Amino acid sequence: MSVVSGFSRTQVGIVGAGPAGLLLGHLLHLNGIDSVIVENRDREYVIDRVRAGVLEQGTVDLMRAMGVGGGLDRRGLRHEGVHISFGGRRHRIDFAELTGGKAITVYGQNEVVRDLIDARIETTRPLYFNAQDVRVSALDSPMPVIRFRHEGVEHDVQCDFIAGCDGFHGVCRPSIPEGLLTIYERTYPFGWLGILAEAAPSSDELVYTHHDRGFALFSMRSPAITRLYLQVPPDESIERWSDEAIWEEMLTRMTTADGWKPNVGRIVQKSVTPMRSFVAAPMRHGRLFLAGDAAHIVPPTGAKGMNLAASDVLVLAHALKAFYETASEEWLECYSTVCLRRVWKAQRFSWWMTTLLHQLPGESRFDRQRQLADLDYLTNSRAAMLSLAEQYVGLPSEVLFTSVGLQPRLPDPSPG
Ligand code: FAD
Ligand code: DHB
């Protein structure tokens, strides 16, 4: 039972210490704006959760400019292209050549989160893990409040603004009164079974595979760890899949006519994720601003989720900086509109990548041929390859880094 009460005051209360909440906290810190971050899980859980792996060029540039790109520069894997495999053949799309030198970087979300938690702790600004019973209230008043219990103490944090960065299952979006949000949603009749394996990646770049038995994806986390995904039914139980069955299916779908296939190794993590497209609009109610998965979900095929979280908070940091410096609410007013333009383009791209590459249950012979024609066009037309490349490496940012006081930085020189 809690016995003590703690009242505090901050400029921006941030709910959730995922990529969105931690990036926002650091951007605000760099601009001298106070924040309190409240997370309901413990630190190990937040770091160990295996999720995204692909950072757009803009996300990499942002982390570097924020001074949190050291780990990324040392351990991230820069990829200048990607393979699309169908009919047993791999076709390379050369991002760097098509986009004037842009690339993606493979760096696990858990590494991103670990680096950002370290940076937060160094600032000595408040970050509560294991917060219980987190609630937000007075959202349309000038002083919204975050309440939670931490180590037996009830906390009331009075804020100028609250950033709802608490993911799809968080408390912020459901705290907006009913009827004010429009929800756009699509679920898919499949999910992804993902594994991490102790096996050296057998390709330097990702391979997205279209196969009659369903989609498969080859990715990696380090020179010793391969990350692989398989299309499975949406409600598939992971218990149904022995390690042998997983490898057999991976190899069946991914092996190409030239003999390329993933290396097999000990599976150290496996799980099934459902797929959905979801947008809640507007991304604001009063003084609550939603960012990242709290406001939108994309199916993972385009690798956009974490990158969208980063783009949202860059716009939000810019809007908050403008407010504190000039008392202008102009950017806060257009936060949702600005973010949603990018969100919808990422939704369209992720939906297109998903429907291009997955086996669609109940599809007709016509649907199948259309999908193959789309793949044939994609891998033979420079215009189509350029379109994929510019979206995959990331569309230009809505706001300049200089608008949040950042200067673009070159990568840290690698040791040795
Ligand atoms: P989250 O990471 O969900 O963080 C929200 C935080 O809020 C969590 O720490 C949570 O514990 C906390 N929280 C929840 N409820 C509360 C509460 N009541 N009180 C306090 N805290 C709370 N994206 C990419 O960009 N590239 C990829 O390659 C990619 N691959 C993916 C692969 C898979 C299998 C999956 C599942 C996702 C993938 N994504 C990818 C998506 C990406 O992981 C998410 O979009 C990203 O985590 C969103 O960040 P966020 O900070 O908005 O939300
Ligand atoms: C990974 C995840 C994705 O959703 C994707 O499209 C590419 C790579 C990954 O986890 O490495």
XYZ file of C-alpha atoms and ligand atoms in Angstrom:
480
model
C 0.000 0.000 0.000
C 1.343 3.438 -0.840
C 1.872 5.786 2.104
C 3.576 8.887 0.724
C 2.591 11.306 -1.996
C 4.992 13.041 -4.375
C 3.946 16.157 -6.267
C 6.163 17.495 -9.010
C 6.035 19.885 -11.886
C 7.558 19.542 -15.352
C 7.227 21.083 -18.785
C 6.615 17.872 -20.746
C 5.424 14.625 -19.167
C 6.314 11.654 -21.369
C 4.464 8.346 -20.996
C 6.528 5.400 -22.319
C 10.272 4.766 -22.640
C 10.311 3.180 -26.090
C 12.073 4.820 -29.047
C 9.484 7.643 -29.253
C 9.556 8.641 -25.564
C 13.328 8.376 -25.160
C 14.142 10.261 -28.378
C 11.695 13.017 -27.443
C 13.139 13.284 -23.928
C 16.633 13.718 -25.340
C 15.597 16.213 -28.018
C 13.893 18.300 -25.323
C 16.933 18.009 -23.054
C 19.177 19.316 -25.847
C 16.874 22.327 -26.052
C 16.803 22.948 -22.302
C 13.184 21.772 -21.897
C 12.345 19.695 -18.768
C 10.650 16.349 -19.001
C 9.705 13.382 -16.828
C 9.564 9.940 -18.481
C 7.238 7.337 -16.960
C 7.515 3.688 -18.094
C 5.453 0.817 -16.706
C 7.946 -1.977 -17.446
C 11.364 -2.584 -15.942
C 14.554 -1.522 -17.660
C 15.647 -5.044 -18.669
C 12.271 -5.796 -20.260
C 12.345 -2.577 -22.293
C 15.892 -3.262 -23.525
C 15.524 -6.984 -24.168
C 12.289 -6.799 -26.198
C 13.322 -7.959 -29.695
C 11.636 -5.848 -32.353
C 12.721 -3.571 -35.181
C 16.082 -3.595 -36.867
C 16.090 -1.215 -39.826
C 16.853 2.495 -39.432
C 16.180 4.892 -42.276
C 18.939 7.269 -43.328
C 17.095 10.139 -41.620
C 16.792 8.258 -38.313
C 20.529 7.507 -38.394
C 21.313 11.154 -39.197
C 19.008 12.291 -36.359
C 20.614 10.036 -33.757
C 24.067 11.183 -34.836
C 23.083 14.862 -34.750
C 21.664 14.300 -31.236
C 25.020 12.900 -30.095
C 23.606 9.395 -29.472
C 24.989 7.752 -32.609
C 28.184 6.269 -31.162
C 26.879 2.691 -30.817
C 25.162 2.969 -34.171
C 28.394 4.045 -35.857
C 30.409 1.291 -34.171
C 28.013 -1.651 -34.396
C 25.337 -0.684 -36.963
C 25.516 -2.386 -40.364
C 25.129 0.023 -43.282
C 23.247 -1.570 -46.207
C 23.294 0.124 -49.592
C 20.745 -2.215 -51.164
C 18.201 -4.965 -50.649
C 17.250 -8.171 -52.478
C 13.765 -9.069 -53.653
C 13.506 -12.805 -54.329
C 10.743 -14.497 -56.339
C 10.530 -17.480 -58.670
C 13.742 -18.740 -57.020
C 15.869 -15.735 -58.107
C 17.205 -12.768 -56.139
C 17.074 -9.270 -57.663
C 19.102 -6.480 -56.055
C 17.809 -2.935 -55.641
C 20.720 -0.533 -55.251
C 19.622 2.193 -52.822
C 22.857 4.161 -52.901
C 23.014 4.388 -56.680
C 19.306 5.224 -57.030
C 19.052 7.773 -54.207
C 22.361 9.613 -54.478
C 24.204 7.733 -51.741
C 21.481 7.022 -49.163
C 21.334 3.743 -47.275
C 19.650 2.039 -44.332
C 21.387 0.833 -41.178
C 20.618 -2.449 -39.462
C 20.848 -1.796 -35.705
C 18.480 -3.525 -33.284
C 15.751 -1.489 -31.614
C 16.977 -2.863 -28.302
C 20.409 -1.315 -28.974
C 18.751 2.005 -29.875
C 16.743 1.908 -26.640
C 19.793 0.910 -24.561
C 21.832 3.827 -25.986
C 18.985 6.283 -25.343
C 18.447 5.065 -21.752
C 22.179 5.520 -21.093
C 22.001 9.040 -22.549
C 18.922 9.856 -20.427
C 20.575 8.631 -17.245
C 23.601 10.763 -18.014
C 21.383 13.862 -18.158
C 20.120 13.011 -14.603
C 16.627 13.982 -15.707
C 13.809 11.791 -14.257
C 13.066 8.396 -15.819
C 10.824 6.068 -13.808
C 10.772 2.374 -14.695
C 8.221 -0.029 -13.230
C 5.632 2.716 -12.723
C 2.295 1.200 -11.741
C -1.238 2.275 -12.460
C -0.201 5.077 -14.850
C -3.068 7.500 -15.643
C -3.328 10.807 -17.494
C -6.005 13.442 -16.789
C -7.037 17.086 -17.277
C -5.916 16.735 -20.874
C -7.803 19.746 -22.168
C -6.767 21.990 -19.286
C -3.586 24.147 -19.218
C -2.077 21.720 -16.679
C -2.587 18.051 -17.548
C -1.434 15.502 -14.962
C 0.315 12.110 -15.028
C -0.396 9.977 -11.943
C 1.373 6.741 -11.076
C 2.729 4.673 -8.208
C 6.437 4.022 -7.928
C 8.084 2.026 -5.141
C 5.050 2.533 -2.944
C 4.842 6.308 -3.504
C 1.908 7.946 -5.322
C 3.165 10.516 -7.831
C 1.292 13.437 -9.374
C 3.280 15.109 -12.143
C 1.760 18.389 -13.273
C 2.770 19.157 -16.848
C 2.413 21.856 -19.486
C 2.025 19.075 -22.063
C 1.852 15.282 -22.115
C 3.437 13.206 -24.862
C 1.663 9.859 -25.248
C 4.579 7.653 -26.375
C 3.195 4.500 -24.755
C 2.748 2.296 -27.807
C -0.323 0.627 -29.245
C -1.530 -0.873 -25.928
C -0.826 2.203 -23.790
C -3.164 4.359 -21.685
C -2.898 7.712 -23.458
C -4.943 7.074 -26.607
C -7.818 5.419 -24.652
C -7.866 8.471 -22.315
C -9.131 10.661 -25.152
C -12.926 10.989 -24.794
C -14.874 8.688 -27.050
C -15.967 10.038 -30.397
C -13.090 12.510 -30.812
C -10.738 10.209 -32.710
C -11.301 8.715 -36.126
C -9.825 5.210 -36.337
C -8.638 3.780 -39.653
C -7.776 0.102 -39.408
C -6.976 -2.983 -41.477
C -5.970 -6.372 -40.136
C -4.184 -8.968 -42.254
C -4.980 -12.676 -42.459
C -1.410 -13.607 -41.466
C 1.324 -12.876 -38.923
C 5.122 -13.206 -38.745
C 7.018 -15.907 -36.920
C 10.380 -14.290 -36.103
C 13.584 -15.942 -34.874
C 17.050 -14.878 -33.791
C 19.676 -17.510 -34.580
C 23.338 -17.896 -33.728
C 24.395 -18.073 -37.364
C 26.597 -15.760 -39.430
C 24.442 -13.904 -42.005
C 24.936 -15.581 -45.401
C 24.119 -12.338 -47.269
C 25.383 -8.804 -46.565
C 21.919 -7.417 -47.324
C 18.285 -8.222 -46.497
C 16.351 -10.643 -48.696
C 12.559 -10.263 -49.003
C 11.199 -13.534 -50.453
C 7.944 -14.155 -52.285
C 7.206 -17.900 -52.328
C 4.175 -20.087 -53.064
C 4.255 -21.295 -49.438
C 4.267 -17.705 -48.165
C 6.549 -14.729 -47.491
C 9.943 -15.066 -45.788
C 12.495 -12.418 -44.758
C 16.218 -12.718 -44.176
C 17.780 -10.081 -41.917
C 20.487 -9.891 -39.283
C 21.598 -8.183 -36.089
C 25.388 -8.599 -36.130
C 28.122 -10.512 -37.979
C 27.195 -13.529 -35.792
C 23.378 -13.273 -35.496
C 20.794 -13.858 -38.212
C 17.185 -12.596 -37.862
C 14.558 -14.398 -39.953
C 10.802 -14.162 -40.400
C 8.138 -16.474 -41.890
C 4.561 -15.685 -42.876
C 2.233 -17.830 -40.699
C -1.519 -17.769 -39.886
C -2.353 -14.769 -37.618
C -3.279 -16.834 -34.556
C -0.422 -19.332 -34.957
C 0.900 -20.803 -31.714
C 4.698 -20.740 -31.471
C 4.513 -24.079 -29.611
C 3.420 -25.734 -32.866
C 6.826 -24.969 -34.402
C 9.824 -27.070 -33.402
C 13.221 -25.589 -34.264
C 13.626 -28.271 -36.956
C 10.273 -27.363 -38.535
C 11.222 -23.650 -38.535
C 14.530 -24.306 -40.309
C 12.921 -26.657 -42.829
C 10.337 -24.025 -43.758
C 12.901 -21.185 -43.833
C 15.160 -23.159 -46.170
C 12.273 -24.273 -48.403
C 11.075 -20.717 -48.918
C 14.421 -18.910 -49.074
C 16.833 -21.178 -50.997
C 17.358 -19.745 -54.486
C 18.271 -21.469 -57.752
C 21.907 -20.319 -57.429
C 22.139 -22.227 -54.126
C 21.961 -19.207 -51.771
C 20.308 -19.965 -48.421
C 20.535 -18.760 -44.837
C 23.084 -20.381 -42.529
C 21.469 -22.597 -39.890
C 22.296 -22.158 -36.197
C 20.910 -22.417 -32.672
C 17.610 -20.529 -32.312
C 17.873 -18.204 -29.299
C 14.523 -16.404 -29.515
C 11.241 -17.050 -31.334
C 7.815 -15.394 -31.326
C 4.743 -14.691 -33.476
C 3.525 -11.132 -34.204
C 0.143 -10.237 -35.734
C 0.025 -7.620 -38.512
C -2.162 -4.561 -38.705
C -2.448 -1.125 -40.238
C -3.915 1.440 -37.820
C -4.183 5.228 -37.652
C -5.894 7.317 -34.941
C -6.540 10.902 -36.038
C -5.981 13.588 -34.965
C -2.803 12.760 -33.046
C -3.685 15.372 -30.445
C -6.350 16.091 -27.851
C -5.965 19.348 -25.904
C -2.497 19.202 -24.350
C -1.969 15.480 -25.031
C 0.104 14.684 -28.130
C 0.296 11.080 -29.365
C 3.512 9.901 -31.036
C 4.738 6.619 -32.529
C 2.805 3.357 -32.106
C 0.377 5.083 -29.704
C -1.077 6.822 -32.771
C -0.334 4.439 -35.638
C 0.794 0.908 -36.489
C 2.123 -0.322 -39.824
C 2.603 -3.943 -40.859
C 6.364 -4.578 -40.447
C 7.084 -5.421 -44.115
C 8.307 -1.903 -44.972
C 10.362 -1.553 -41.726
C 8.741 1.814 -41.005
C 7.366 1.669 -37.410
C 10.341 2.840 -35.366
C 11.288 5.365 -38.053
C 7.809 6.915 -37.925
C 8.136 7.179 -34.146
C 11.372 9.138 -34.670
C 9.789 11.444 -37.284
C 6.790 12.195 -35.040
C 8.915 13.247 -32.092
C 11.172 15.396 -34.248
C 8.091 17.384 -35.315
C 6.808 17.462 -31.714
C 10.152 18.664 -30.345
C 10.180 21.421 -32.954
C 6.625 22.462 -32.016
C 7.423 22.494 -28.281
C 10.653 24.431 -28.793
C 8.750 27.018 -30.861
C 6.140 27.272 -28.075
C 8.662 27.792 -25.278
C 10.740 30.264 -27.266
C 8.022 32.382 -28.841
C 4.749 31.359 -27.104
C 3.475 30.514 -30.578
C 1.123 27.530 -30.767
C 1.207 27.498 -34.556
C 3.361 24.355 -34.797
C 1.503 22.597 -31.979
C -1.718 23.280 -33.905
C -0.398 21.664 -37.067
C 1.533 18.788 -35.368
C -1.056 16.175 -36.274
C -1.529 17.362 -39.857
C 2.222 17.459 -40.511
C 2.811 13.986 -39.010
C -0.171 12.363 -40.689
C 1.038 13.294 -44.167
C 4.131 11.170 -43.592
C 2.217 8.490 -41.670
C -0.204 7.917 -44.547
C 2.611 7.624 -47.071
C 4.305 5.061 -44.814
C 0.952 3.280 -44.412
C 0.558 3.066 -48.160
C 4.125 1.842 -48.661
C 3.865 -0.796 -45.888
C 0.505 -2.036 -47.176
C 1.934 -2.245 -50.713
C 5.083 -4.151 -49.626
C 2.874 -6.483 -47.567
C 0.370 -7.278 -50.306
C 3.142 -7.555 -52.909
C 5.079 -10.212 -51.028
C 2.634 -12.280 -48.942
C 0.468 -15.190 -49.956
C -3.048 -13.810 -49.642
C -5.443 -16.521 -48.388
C -8.256 -17.054 -50.891
C -6.437 -15.203 -53.649
C -7.560 -15.943 -57.203
C -5.315 -16.970 -60.115
C -5.747 -13.409 -61.370
C -4.481 -11.936 -58.050
C -1.443 -14.215 -58.180
C -0.484 -13.190 -61.731
C -0.961 -9.526 -60.883
C 1.400 -9.951 -57.907
C 4.034 -11.631 -60.100
C 3.690 -8.899 -62.735
C 4.163 -6.280 -60.001
C 7.386 -8.055 -58.880
C 8.592 -8.376 -62.480
C 7.948 -4.661 -63.061
C 9.577 -3.683 -59.757
C 12.799 -5.543 -60.483
C 13.128 -4.461 -64.129
C 12.036 -0.830 -64.158
C 14.419 1.835 -62.885
C 11.425 4.049 -62.067
C 9.852 1.307 -59.925
C 13.148 0.493 -58.199
C 13.746 4.188 -57.497
C 10.268 4.497 -56.003
C 10.925 1.592 -53.623
C 14.433 2.848 -52.803
C 13.418 6.415 -51.928
C 10.614 5.207 -49.671
C 12.679 2.439 -48.052
C 15.620 4.729 -47.149
C 13.027 7.264 -45.962
C 11.270 10.297 -47.414
C 12.724 13.699 -46.482
C 12.033 14.977 -42.988
C 9.164 17.440 -42.421
C 11.306 19.725 -40.284
C 14.961 20.691 -40.532
C 17.347 19.430 -37.853
C 18.379 23.050 -37.309
C 14.821 23.819 -36.155
C 15.531 21.718 -33.030
C 18.986 23.188 -32.611
C 20.850 20.282 -34.227
C 23.642 20.382 -36.766
C 24.126 17.420 -39.121
C 27.158 15.381 -37.989
C 29.428 12.964 -39.784
C 29.754 9.426 -38.435
C 32.151 8.943 -35.522
C 35.435 7.680 -36.927
C 35.564 3.935 -36.314
C 38.216 2.722 -33.873
C 41.202 1.433 -35.846
P 6.955 1.182 -28.165
O 8.278 0.703 -28.622
O 5.842 0.205 -28.086
O 7.188 1.848 -26.747
C 6.116 2.192 -25.887
C 6.593 2.115 -24.448
O 5.526 2.509 -23.597
C 6.972 0.703 -24.048
O 8.236 0.693 -23.434
C 5.863 0.281 -23.117
O 6.303 -0.654 -22.129
C 5.444 1.615 -22.523
N 4.076 1.623 -21.997
C 2.986 0.963 -22.461
N 1.923 1.222 -21.699
C 2.344 2.060 -20.720
C 1.702 2.656 -19.621
N 0.412 2.424 -19.349
N 2.419 3.465 -18.822
C 3.738 3.696 -19.076
N 4.396 3.139 -20.102
C 3.710 2.326 -20.920
N 9.975 -0.709 -37.101
C 10.980 -0.246 -37.899
O 11.119 0.960 -38.048
N 11.846 -1.078 -38.565
C 11.735 -2.419 -38.458
O 12.569 -3.144 -39.019
C 10.652 -2.951 -37.654
N 10.493 -4.281 -37.516
C 9.571 -4.743 -36.623
C 9.488 -6.108 -36.451
C 8.574 -6.616 -35.559
C 8.475 -8.100 -35.397
C 7.732 -5.737 -34.784
C 6.756 -6.260 -33.776
C 7.823 -4.370 -34.953
C 8.723 -3.860 -35.875
N 8.848 -2.492 -36.071
C 9.798 -2.031 -36.946
C 7.969 -1.556 -35.348
C 8.641 -0.898 -34.130
O 9.120 -1.896 -33.253
C 7.648 0.031 -33.415
O 7.018 0.843 -34.368
C 8.348 0.906 -32.359
O 8.669 0.137 -31.228
C 7.463 2.085 -31.935
O 8.084 2.807 -30.906
P 7.216 3.542 -29.801
O 8.203 4.187 -28.883
O 6.175 4.354 -30.452
O 6.419 2.381 -29.057
C 13.554 -6.387 -39.965
C 12.223 -6.171 -39.679
C 11.384 -5.753 -40.685
O 10.090 -5.530 -40.420
C 11.853 -5.538 -41.970
O 11.001 -5.137 -42.937
C 13.186 -5.726 -42.238
C 14.046 -6.158 -41.231
C 14.451 -6.829 -38.878
O 13.940 -7.090 -37.777
O 15.657 -6.943 -39.099
